[in-house]
Coordinates of C-alpha atoms and ligand atoms in Angstrom, one line a residue:
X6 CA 0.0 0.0 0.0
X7 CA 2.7 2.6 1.0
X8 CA 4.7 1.4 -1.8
X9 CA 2.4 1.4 -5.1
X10 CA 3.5 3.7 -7.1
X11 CA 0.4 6.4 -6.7
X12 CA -0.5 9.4 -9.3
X13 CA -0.8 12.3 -7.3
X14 CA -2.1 15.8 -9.6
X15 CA -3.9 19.2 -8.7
X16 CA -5.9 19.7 -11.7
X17 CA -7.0 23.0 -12.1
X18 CA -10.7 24.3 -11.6
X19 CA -12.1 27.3 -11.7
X20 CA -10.3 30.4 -11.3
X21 CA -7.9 29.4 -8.5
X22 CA -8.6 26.1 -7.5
X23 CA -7.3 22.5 -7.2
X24 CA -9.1 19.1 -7.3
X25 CA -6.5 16.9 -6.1
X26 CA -6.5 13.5 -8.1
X27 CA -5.1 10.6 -6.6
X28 CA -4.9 7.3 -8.9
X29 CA -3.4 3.7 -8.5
X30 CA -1.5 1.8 -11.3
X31 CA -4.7 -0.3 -11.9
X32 CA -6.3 2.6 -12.8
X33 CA -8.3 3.4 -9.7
X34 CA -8.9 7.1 -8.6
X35 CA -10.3 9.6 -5.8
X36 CA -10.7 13.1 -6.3
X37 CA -10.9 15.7 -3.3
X38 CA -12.9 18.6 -3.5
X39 CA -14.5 18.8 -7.2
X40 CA -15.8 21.9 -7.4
X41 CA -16.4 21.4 -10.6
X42 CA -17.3 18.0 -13.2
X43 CA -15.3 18.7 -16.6
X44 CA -11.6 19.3 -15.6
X45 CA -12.2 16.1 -13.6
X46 CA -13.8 14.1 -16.6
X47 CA -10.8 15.3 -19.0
X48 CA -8.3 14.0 -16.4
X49 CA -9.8 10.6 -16.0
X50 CA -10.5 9.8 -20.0
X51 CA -6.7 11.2 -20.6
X52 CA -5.2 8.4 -18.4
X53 CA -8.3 6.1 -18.4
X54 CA -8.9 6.3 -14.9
X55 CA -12.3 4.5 -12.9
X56 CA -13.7 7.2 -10.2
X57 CA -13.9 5.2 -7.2
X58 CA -14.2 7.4 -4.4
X59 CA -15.0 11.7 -3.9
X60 CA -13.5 13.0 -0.3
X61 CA -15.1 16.4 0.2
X62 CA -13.4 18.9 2.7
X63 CA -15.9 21.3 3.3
X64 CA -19.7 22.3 2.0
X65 CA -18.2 25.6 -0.3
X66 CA -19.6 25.3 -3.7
X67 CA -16.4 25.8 -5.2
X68 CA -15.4 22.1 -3.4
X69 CA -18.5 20.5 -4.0
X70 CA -20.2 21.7 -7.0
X71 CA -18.9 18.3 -9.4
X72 CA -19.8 16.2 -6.8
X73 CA -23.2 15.3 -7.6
X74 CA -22.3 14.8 -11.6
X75 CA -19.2 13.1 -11.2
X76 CA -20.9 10.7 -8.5
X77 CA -23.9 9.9 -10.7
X78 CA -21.8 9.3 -13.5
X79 CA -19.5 6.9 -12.2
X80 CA -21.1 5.2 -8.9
X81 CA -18.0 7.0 -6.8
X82 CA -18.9 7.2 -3.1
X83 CA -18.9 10.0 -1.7
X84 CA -17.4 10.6 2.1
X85 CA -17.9 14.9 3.3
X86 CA -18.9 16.3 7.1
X87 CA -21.4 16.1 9.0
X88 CA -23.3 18.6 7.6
X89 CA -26.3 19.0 6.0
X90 CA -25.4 21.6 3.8
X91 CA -23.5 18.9 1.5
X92 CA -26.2 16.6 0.5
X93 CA -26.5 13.3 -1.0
X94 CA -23.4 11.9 0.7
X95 CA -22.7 8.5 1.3
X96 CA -20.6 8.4 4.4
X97 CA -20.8 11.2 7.2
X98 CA -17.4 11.6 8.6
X99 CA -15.9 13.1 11.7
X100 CA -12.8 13.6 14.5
X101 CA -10.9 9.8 14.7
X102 CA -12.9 8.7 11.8
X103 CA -10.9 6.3 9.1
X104 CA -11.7 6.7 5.6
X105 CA -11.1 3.4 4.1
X106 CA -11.4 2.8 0.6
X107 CA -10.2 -0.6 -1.4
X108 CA -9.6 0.7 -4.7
X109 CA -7.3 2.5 -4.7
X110 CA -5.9 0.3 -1.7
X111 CA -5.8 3.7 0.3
X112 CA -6.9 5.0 4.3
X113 CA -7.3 8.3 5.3
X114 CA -7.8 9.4 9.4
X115 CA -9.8 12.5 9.3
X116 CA -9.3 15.6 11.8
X117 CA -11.6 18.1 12.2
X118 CA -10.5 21.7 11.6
X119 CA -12.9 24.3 12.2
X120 CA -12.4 27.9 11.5
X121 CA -13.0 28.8 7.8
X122 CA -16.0 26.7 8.4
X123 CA -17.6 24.6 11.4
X124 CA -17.8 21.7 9.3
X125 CA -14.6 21.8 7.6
X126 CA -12.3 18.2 8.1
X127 CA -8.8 16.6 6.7
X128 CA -8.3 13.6 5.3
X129 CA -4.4 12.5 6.4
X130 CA -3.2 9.3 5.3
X131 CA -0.1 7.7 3.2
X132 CA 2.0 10.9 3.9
X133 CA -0.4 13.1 2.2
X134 CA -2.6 15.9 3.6
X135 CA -6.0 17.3 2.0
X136 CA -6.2 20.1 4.1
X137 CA -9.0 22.0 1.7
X138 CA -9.1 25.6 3.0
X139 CA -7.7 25.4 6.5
X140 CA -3.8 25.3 5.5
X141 CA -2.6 27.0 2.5
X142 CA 0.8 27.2 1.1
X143 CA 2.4 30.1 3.4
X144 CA -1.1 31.1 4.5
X145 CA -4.5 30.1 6.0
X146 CA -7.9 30.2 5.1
X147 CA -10.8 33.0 5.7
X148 CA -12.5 33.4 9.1
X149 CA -16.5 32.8 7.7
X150 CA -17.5 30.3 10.6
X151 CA -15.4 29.7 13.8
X152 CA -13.1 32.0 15.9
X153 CA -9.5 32.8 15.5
X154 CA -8.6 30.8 18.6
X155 CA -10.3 27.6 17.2
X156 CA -8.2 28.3 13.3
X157 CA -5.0 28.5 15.4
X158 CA -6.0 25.3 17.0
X159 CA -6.8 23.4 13.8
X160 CA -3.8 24.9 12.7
X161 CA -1.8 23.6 15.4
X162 CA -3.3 19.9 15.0
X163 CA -1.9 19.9 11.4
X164 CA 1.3 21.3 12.5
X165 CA 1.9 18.6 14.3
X166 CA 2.3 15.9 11.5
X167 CA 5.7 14.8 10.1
X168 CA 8.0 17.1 8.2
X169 CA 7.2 15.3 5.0
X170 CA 3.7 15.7 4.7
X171 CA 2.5 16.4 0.9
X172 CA 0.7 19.4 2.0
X173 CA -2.5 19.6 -0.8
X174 CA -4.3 23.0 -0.5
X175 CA -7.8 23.9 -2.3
X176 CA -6.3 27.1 -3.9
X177 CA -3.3 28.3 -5.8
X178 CA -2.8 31.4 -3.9
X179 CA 0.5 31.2 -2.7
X180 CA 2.1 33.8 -4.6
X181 CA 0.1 36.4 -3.0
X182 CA 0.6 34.3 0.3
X183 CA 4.0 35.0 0.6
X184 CA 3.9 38.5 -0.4
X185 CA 2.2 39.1 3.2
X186 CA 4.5 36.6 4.9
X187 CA 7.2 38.3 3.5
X188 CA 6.3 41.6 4.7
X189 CA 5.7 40.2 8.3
X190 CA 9.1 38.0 8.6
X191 CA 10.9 39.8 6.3
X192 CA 14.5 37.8 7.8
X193 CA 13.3 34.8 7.3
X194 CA 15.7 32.9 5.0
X195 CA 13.6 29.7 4.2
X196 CA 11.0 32.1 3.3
X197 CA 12.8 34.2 0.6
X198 CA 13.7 31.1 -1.0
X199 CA 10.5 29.1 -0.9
X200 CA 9.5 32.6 -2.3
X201 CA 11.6 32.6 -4.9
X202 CA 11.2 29.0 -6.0
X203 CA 6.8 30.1 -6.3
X204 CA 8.2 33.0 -8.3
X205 CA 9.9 30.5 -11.1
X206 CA 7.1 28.0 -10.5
X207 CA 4.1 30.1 -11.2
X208 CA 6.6 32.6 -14.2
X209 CA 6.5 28.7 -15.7
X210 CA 2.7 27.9 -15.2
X211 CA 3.5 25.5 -12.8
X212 CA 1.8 24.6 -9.6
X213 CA 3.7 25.9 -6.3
X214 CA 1.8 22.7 -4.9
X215 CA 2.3 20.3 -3.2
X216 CA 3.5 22.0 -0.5
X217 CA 5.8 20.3 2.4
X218 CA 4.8 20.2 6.0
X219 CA 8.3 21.0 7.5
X220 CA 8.9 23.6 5.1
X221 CA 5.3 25.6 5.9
X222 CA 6.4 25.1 9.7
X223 CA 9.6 27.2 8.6
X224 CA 8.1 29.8 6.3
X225 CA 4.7 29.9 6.9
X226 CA 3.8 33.0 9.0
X227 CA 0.5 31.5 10.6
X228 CA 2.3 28.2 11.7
X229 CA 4.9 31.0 13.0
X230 CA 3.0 33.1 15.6
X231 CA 5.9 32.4 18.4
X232 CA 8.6 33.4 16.4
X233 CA 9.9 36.3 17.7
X234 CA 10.4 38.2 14.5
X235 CA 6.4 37.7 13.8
X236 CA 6.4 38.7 17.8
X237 CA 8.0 41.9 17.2
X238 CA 5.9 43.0 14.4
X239 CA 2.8 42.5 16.4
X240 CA 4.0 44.7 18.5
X241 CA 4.2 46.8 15.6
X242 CA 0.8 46.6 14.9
X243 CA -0.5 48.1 18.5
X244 CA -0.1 44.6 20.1
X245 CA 1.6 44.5 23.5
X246 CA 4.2 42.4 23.7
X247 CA 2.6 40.2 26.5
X248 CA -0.3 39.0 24.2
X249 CA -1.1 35.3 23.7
X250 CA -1.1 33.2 20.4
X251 CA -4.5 33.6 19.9
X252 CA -4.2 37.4 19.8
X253 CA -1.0 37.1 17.6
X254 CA -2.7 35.3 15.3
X255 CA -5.9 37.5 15.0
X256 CA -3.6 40.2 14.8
X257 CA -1.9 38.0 11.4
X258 CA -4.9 37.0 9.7
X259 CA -6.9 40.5 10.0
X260 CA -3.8 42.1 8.7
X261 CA -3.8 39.5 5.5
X262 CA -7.5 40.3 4.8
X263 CA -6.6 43.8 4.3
X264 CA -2.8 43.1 3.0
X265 CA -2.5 44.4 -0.5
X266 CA 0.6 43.6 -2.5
Ligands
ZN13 ZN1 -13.9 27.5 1.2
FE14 FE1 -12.4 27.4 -1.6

């Protein structure tokens, strides 16, 4: 199982987003997040792929809006939240919950991690993260649903997995992503070169993702809140300098919201 050799792709959706496609050498493939059918269909007929599974993230239409097309077509089964806002699902899954699929050969544990939304989960499994909109390359999702101390939280949770992780994000925003983090740990060495390897990446087309765990740990300014360079520029911002994580973080993501390049 660890050892097949798997086909791992974000195919690109939409304006900015990725539908990660994951595919065994039999020919058997999951899709996470399909916000939309076509790019999906194109993939699958190109390499003549069977959809077997769909692992939804969280209920935003841009994640789910293939979902019901692609699992009608092809009998995949369908595994989201607990959330009624995603319907026709065919397994409801939550905190501790294993995703188990046999074709391809493949388990997932899923973690909860609210904060963009309630609802929103990860599926972790074979060194590989579907993260959705929670962790982005050198960034984090939006605020819509849960507080800044339970994003930190869910952030933390993720932080915590090995070094290696395959970090697969719902969006290709990390250009603009480290344009803030830059700004905000402007010493950081790992970041200026992370941010120059997304510069030749995205100059060539290319996708800056997958990302990798212990690399976001080093450069990513919202895994980063105890750093004392990120410290010090909370200060900066009117923060005193005996604030908590929590309020560090606030302090980070309201900045991004109104960060302009
Ligand atoms: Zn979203
Ligand atoms: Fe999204």
């Amino acid at each position: 199982m660890e050892h097949l050799p798997m086909h791992l792709e974000p195919i690109p959706a939409l304006s900015d987003n990725y539908i990660w496609l994951l595919a065994d050498e039999h020919g058997s493939a999951l899709v996470v997040d399909p916000g939309e059918a076509g790019p999906v269909e194109q993939a699958l007929q190109r390499d003549g792929l069977r959809l077997e599974a769909i692992l939804l993230t969280h209920h935003h239409k841009d994640h789910i809006g293939g979902m019901a097309e692609l699992a009608a077509r092809h009998g995949a089964v369908v595994h989201a939240p607990r959330d009624e806002r995603i319907a026709a699902v065919d397994h409801r899954v939550g905190n501790g919950d294993t995703v188990t699929l046999k074709a391809p050969d493949l388990q997932f544990q899923v973690i909860e991690i609210p904060g963009h939304t309630r609802s929103h989960i990860a599926f972790h499994g074979h060194g590989m993260l579907f993260c959705g909109d929670t962790l982005f390359s050198l960034g984090c999702g939006r605020l819509f649903e849960g507080s800044p101390a339970q994003m930190l939280d869910s952030l933390d949770q993720l932080a915590t997995l090995p070094d290696a992780t395959l970090v697969c994000c719902a969006h290709e925003y990390t250009q603009a992503n480290a344009a803030f983090a830059r700004s905000v740990e402007p010493g950081n060495r790992d970041l200026q070169q992370r941010s120059d390897e997304i510069d030749r990446l995205r100059s060539a087309s290319q996708p800056t993702l997958p990302a990798v765990l212990g690399q976001e740990r080093a450069c990513n300014p919202f895994l980063r809140v105890d750093s004392p360079e990120i410290v010090e520029w909370t200060v900066r911002q009117g923060l005193s300098d005996d604030a908590g994580r929590v309020e560090r973080f606030a302090t980070l993501r309201t900045a991004k919201d109104h960060f302009r390049a």
